[in-house]
PDB file of C-alpha atoms in Angstrom:
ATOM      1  CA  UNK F  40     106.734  48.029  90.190  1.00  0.00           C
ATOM      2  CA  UNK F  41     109.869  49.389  91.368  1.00  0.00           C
ATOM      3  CA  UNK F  42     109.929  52.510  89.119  1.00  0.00           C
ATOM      4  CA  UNK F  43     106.522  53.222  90.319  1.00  0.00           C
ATOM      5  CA  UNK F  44     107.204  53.340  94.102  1.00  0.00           C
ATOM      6  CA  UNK F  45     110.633  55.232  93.533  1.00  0.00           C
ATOM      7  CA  UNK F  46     108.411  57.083  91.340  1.00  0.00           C
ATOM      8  CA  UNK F  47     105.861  57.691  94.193  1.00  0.00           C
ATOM      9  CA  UNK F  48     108.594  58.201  97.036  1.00  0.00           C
ATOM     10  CA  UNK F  49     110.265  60.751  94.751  1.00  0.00           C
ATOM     11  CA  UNK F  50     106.777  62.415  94.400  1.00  0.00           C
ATOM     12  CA  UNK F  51     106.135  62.935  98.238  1.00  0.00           C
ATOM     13  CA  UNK F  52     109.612  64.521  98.564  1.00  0.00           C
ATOM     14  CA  UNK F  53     109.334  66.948  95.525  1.00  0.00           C
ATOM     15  CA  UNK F  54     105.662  68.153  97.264  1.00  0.00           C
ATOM     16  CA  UNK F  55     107.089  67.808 100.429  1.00  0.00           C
ATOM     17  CA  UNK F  56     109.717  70.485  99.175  1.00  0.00           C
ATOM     18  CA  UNK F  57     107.177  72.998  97.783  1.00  0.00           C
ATOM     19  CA  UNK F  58     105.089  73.194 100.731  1.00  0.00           C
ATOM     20  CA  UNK F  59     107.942  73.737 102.681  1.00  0.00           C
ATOM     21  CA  UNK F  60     109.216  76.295 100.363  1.00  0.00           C
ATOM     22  CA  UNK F  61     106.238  78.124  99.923  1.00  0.00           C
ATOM     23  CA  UNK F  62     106.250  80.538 103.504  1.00  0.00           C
ATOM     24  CA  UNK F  63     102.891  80.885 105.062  1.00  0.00           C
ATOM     25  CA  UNK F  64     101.996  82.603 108.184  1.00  0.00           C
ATOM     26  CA  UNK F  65      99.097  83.182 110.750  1.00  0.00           C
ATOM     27  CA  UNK F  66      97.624  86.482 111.015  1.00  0.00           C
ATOM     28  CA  UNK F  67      99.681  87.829 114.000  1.00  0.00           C
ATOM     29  CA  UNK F  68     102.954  87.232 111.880  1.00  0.00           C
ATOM     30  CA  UNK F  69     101.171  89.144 109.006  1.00  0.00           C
ATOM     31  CA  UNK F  70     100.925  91.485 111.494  1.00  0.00           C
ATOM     32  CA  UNK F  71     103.905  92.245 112.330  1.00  0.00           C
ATOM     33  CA  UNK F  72     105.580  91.799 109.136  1.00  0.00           C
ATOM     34  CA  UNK F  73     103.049  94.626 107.871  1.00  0.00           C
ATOM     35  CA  UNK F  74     102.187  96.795 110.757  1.00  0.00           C
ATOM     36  CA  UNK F  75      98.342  96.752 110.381  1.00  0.00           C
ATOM     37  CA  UNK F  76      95.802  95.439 112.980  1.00  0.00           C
ATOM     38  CA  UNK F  77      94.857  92.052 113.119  1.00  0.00           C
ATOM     39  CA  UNK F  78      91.430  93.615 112.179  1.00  0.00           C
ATOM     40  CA  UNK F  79      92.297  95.567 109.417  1.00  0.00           C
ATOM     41  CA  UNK F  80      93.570  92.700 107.683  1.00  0.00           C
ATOM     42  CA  UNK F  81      90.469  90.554 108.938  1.00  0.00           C
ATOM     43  CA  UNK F  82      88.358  93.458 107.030  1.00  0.00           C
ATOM     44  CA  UNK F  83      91.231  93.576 103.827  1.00  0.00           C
ATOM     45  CA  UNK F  84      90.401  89.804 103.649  1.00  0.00           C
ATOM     46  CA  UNK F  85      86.365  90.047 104.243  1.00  0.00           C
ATOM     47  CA  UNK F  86      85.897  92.606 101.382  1.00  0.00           C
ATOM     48  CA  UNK F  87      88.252  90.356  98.845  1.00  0.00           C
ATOM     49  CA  UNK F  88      91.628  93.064  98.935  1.00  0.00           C
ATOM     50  CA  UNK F  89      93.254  90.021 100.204  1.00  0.00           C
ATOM     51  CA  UNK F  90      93.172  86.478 100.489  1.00  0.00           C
ATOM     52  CA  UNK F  91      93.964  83.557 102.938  1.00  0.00           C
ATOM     53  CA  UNK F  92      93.757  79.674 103.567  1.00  0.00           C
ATOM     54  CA  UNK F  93      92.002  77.866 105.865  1.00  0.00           C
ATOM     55  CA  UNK F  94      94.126  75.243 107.779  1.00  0.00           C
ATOM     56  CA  UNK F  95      92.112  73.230 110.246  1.00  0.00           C
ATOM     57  CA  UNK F  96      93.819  71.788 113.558  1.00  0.00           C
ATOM     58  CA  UNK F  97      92.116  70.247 115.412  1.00  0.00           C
ATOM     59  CA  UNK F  98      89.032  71.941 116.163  1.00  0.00           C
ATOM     60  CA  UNK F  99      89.907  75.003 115.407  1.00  0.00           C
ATOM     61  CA  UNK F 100      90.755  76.272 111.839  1.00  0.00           C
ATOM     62  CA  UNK F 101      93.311  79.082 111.076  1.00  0.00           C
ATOM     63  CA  UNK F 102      93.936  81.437 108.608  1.00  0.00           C
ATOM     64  CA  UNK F 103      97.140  81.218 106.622  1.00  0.00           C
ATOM     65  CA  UNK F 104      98.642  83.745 104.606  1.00  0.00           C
ATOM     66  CA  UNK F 105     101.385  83.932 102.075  1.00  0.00           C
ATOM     67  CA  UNK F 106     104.106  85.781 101.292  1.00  0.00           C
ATOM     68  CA  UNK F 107     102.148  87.690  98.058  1.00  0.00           C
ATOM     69  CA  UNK F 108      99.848  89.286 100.903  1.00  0.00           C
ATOM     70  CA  UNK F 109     102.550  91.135 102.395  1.00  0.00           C
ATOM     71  CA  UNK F 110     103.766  92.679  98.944  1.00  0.00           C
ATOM     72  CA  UNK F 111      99.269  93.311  98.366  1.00  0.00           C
ATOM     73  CA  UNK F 112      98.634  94.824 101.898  1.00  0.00           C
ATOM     74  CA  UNK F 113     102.087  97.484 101.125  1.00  0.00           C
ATOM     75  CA  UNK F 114     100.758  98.285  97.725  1.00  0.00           C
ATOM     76  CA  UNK F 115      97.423  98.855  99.584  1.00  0.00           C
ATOM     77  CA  UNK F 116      98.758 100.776 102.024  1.00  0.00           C
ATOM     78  CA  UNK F 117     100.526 103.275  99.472  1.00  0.00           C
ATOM     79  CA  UNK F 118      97.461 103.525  97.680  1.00  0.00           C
ATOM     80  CA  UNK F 119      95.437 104.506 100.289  1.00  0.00           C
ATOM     81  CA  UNK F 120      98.318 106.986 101.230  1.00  0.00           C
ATOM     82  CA  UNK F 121      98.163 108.198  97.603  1.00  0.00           C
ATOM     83  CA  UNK F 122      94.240 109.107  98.059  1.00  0.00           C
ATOM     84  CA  UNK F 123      92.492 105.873  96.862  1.00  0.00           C
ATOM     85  CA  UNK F 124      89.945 104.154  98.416  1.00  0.00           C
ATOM     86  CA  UNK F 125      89.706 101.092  98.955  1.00  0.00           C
ATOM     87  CA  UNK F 126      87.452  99.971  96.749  1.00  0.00           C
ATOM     88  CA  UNK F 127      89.481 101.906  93.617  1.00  0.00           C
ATOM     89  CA  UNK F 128      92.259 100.267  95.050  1.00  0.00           C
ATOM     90  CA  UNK F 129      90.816  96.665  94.645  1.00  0.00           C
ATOM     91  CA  UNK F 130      89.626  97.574  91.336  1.00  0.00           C
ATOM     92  CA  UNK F 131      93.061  98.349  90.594  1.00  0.00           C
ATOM     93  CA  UNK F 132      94.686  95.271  92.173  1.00  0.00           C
ATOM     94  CA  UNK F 133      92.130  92.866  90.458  1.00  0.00           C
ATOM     95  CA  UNK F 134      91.893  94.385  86.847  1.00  0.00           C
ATOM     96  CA  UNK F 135      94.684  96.448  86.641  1.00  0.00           C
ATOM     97  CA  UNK F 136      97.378  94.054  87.991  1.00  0.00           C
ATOM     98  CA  UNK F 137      96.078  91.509  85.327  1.00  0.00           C
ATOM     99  CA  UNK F 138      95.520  93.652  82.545  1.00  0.00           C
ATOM    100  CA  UNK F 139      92.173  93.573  81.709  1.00  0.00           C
ATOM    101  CA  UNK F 140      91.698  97.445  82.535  1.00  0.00           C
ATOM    102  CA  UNK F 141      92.469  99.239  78.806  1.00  0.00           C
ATOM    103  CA  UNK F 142      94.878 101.936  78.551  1.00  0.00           C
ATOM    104  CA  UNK F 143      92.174 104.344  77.801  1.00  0.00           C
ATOM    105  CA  UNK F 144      90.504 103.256  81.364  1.00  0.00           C
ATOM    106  CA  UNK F 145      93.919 103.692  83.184  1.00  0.00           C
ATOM    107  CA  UNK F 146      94.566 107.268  81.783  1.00  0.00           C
ATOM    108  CA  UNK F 147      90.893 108.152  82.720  1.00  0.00           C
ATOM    109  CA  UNK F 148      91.254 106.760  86.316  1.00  0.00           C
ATOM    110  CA  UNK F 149      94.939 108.293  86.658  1.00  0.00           C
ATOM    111  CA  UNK F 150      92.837 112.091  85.513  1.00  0.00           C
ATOM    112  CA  UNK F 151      90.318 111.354  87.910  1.00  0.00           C
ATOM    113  CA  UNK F 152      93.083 111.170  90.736  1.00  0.00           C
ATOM    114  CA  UNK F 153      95.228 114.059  89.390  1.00  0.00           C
ATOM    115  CA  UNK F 154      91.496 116.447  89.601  1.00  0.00           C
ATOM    116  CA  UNK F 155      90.883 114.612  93.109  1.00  0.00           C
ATOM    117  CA  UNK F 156      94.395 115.478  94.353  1.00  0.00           C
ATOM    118  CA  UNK F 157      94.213 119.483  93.110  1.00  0.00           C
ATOM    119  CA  UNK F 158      90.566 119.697  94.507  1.00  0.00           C
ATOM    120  CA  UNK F 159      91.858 118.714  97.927  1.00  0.00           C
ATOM    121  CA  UNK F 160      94.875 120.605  97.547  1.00  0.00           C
ATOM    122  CA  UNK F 161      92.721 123.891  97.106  1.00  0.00           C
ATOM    123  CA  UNK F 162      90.797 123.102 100.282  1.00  0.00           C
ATOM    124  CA  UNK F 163      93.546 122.846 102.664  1.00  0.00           C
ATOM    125  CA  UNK F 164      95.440 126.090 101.055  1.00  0.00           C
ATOM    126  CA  UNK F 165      91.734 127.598 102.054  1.00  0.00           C
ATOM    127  CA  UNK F 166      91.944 126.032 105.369  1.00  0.00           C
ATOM    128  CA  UNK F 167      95.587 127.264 105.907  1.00  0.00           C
ATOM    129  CA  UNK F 168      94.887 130.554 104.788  1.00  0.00           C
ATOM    130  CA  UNK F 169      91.718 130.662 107.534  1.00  0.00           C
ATOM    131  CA  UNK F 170      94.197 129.102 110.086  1.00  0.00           C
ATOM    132  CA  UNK F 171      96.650 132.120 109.244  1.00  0.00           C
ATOM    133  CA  UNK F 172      94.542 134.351 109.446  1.00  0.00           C
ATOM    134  CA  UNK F 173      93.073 133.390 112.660  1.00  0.00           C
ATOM    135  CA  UNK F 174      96.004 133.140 114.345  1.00  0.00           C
ATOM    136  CA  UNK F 175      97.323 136.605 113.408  1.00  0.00           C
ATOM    137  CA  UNK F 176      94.037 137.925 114.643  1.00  0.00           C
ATOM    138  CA  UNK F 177      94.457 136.166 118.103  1.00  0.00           C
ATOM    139  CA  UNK F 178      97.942 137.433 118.283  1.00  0.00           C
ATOM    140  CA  UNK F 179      97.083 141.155 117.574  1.00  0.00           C
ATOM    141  CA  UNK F 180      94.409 140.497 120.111  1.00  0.00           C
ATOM    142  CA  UNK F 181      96.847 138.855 123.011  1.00  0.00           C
TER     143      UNK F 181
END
């Protein structure tokens, strides 16, 4: 009987420990820590890019968010700075990131990009060029 509630008291402490090593944090501190809106990550989390807790006080229930979701929302954010959407970049953080997207698929995905990334490279040379040219006519004509 002894064992048991030694047993029991040492179990309390050891969860105790984890949830108080684990860091969580409302959606301001995510915030912060990331730079994005309150609402952008309100929309991250409402189309499944990321993920939170519910913690009810009182009335009221809360969001919490670990310390994974700031790592997700940079990775996001460098994606989308990359070119991908958001949707190609939730395919990539749900299959790729656990490795059910074959090698074959990856390569294919990566080409895709690469073509993406030239086509739009082409149209803003063409839109440079047109802004150059534009502004050397306005300067012969000032």
């Amino acid at each position: 009987m002894k064992q048991r509630k030694l047993w029991s008291i040492l179990h309390s402490q050891v969860v105790f420990i984890q949830n108080f090593l684990v860091t969580v944090m409302l959606i301001g501190q995510l915030s912060k820590k990331t730079g994005l809106s309150k609402d952008t990550i309100r929309f991250y989390e409402k189309i499944g890019l990321i993920t939170a807790t519910d913690k009810q006080a009182g009335t009221r229930i809360y969001k919490e968010y670990d310390e994974e979701m700031v790592e997700r929302l940079s990775m996001i954010n460098q994606g989308k700075g990359l070119g991908f959407t958001l949707g190609e970049m939730k395919q990539l953080l749900d299959e790729w990131g656990n490795g059910s997207i074959p090698k074959s698929e990856q390569i294919r995905i990566i080409e895709r990009k690469l073509e993406e990334v030239a086509t739009k490279m082409q149209q803003l040379h063409q839109v440079e060029n047109y802004l150059i040219n534009k502004l050397g006519k306005l300067k012969d004509d000032f």
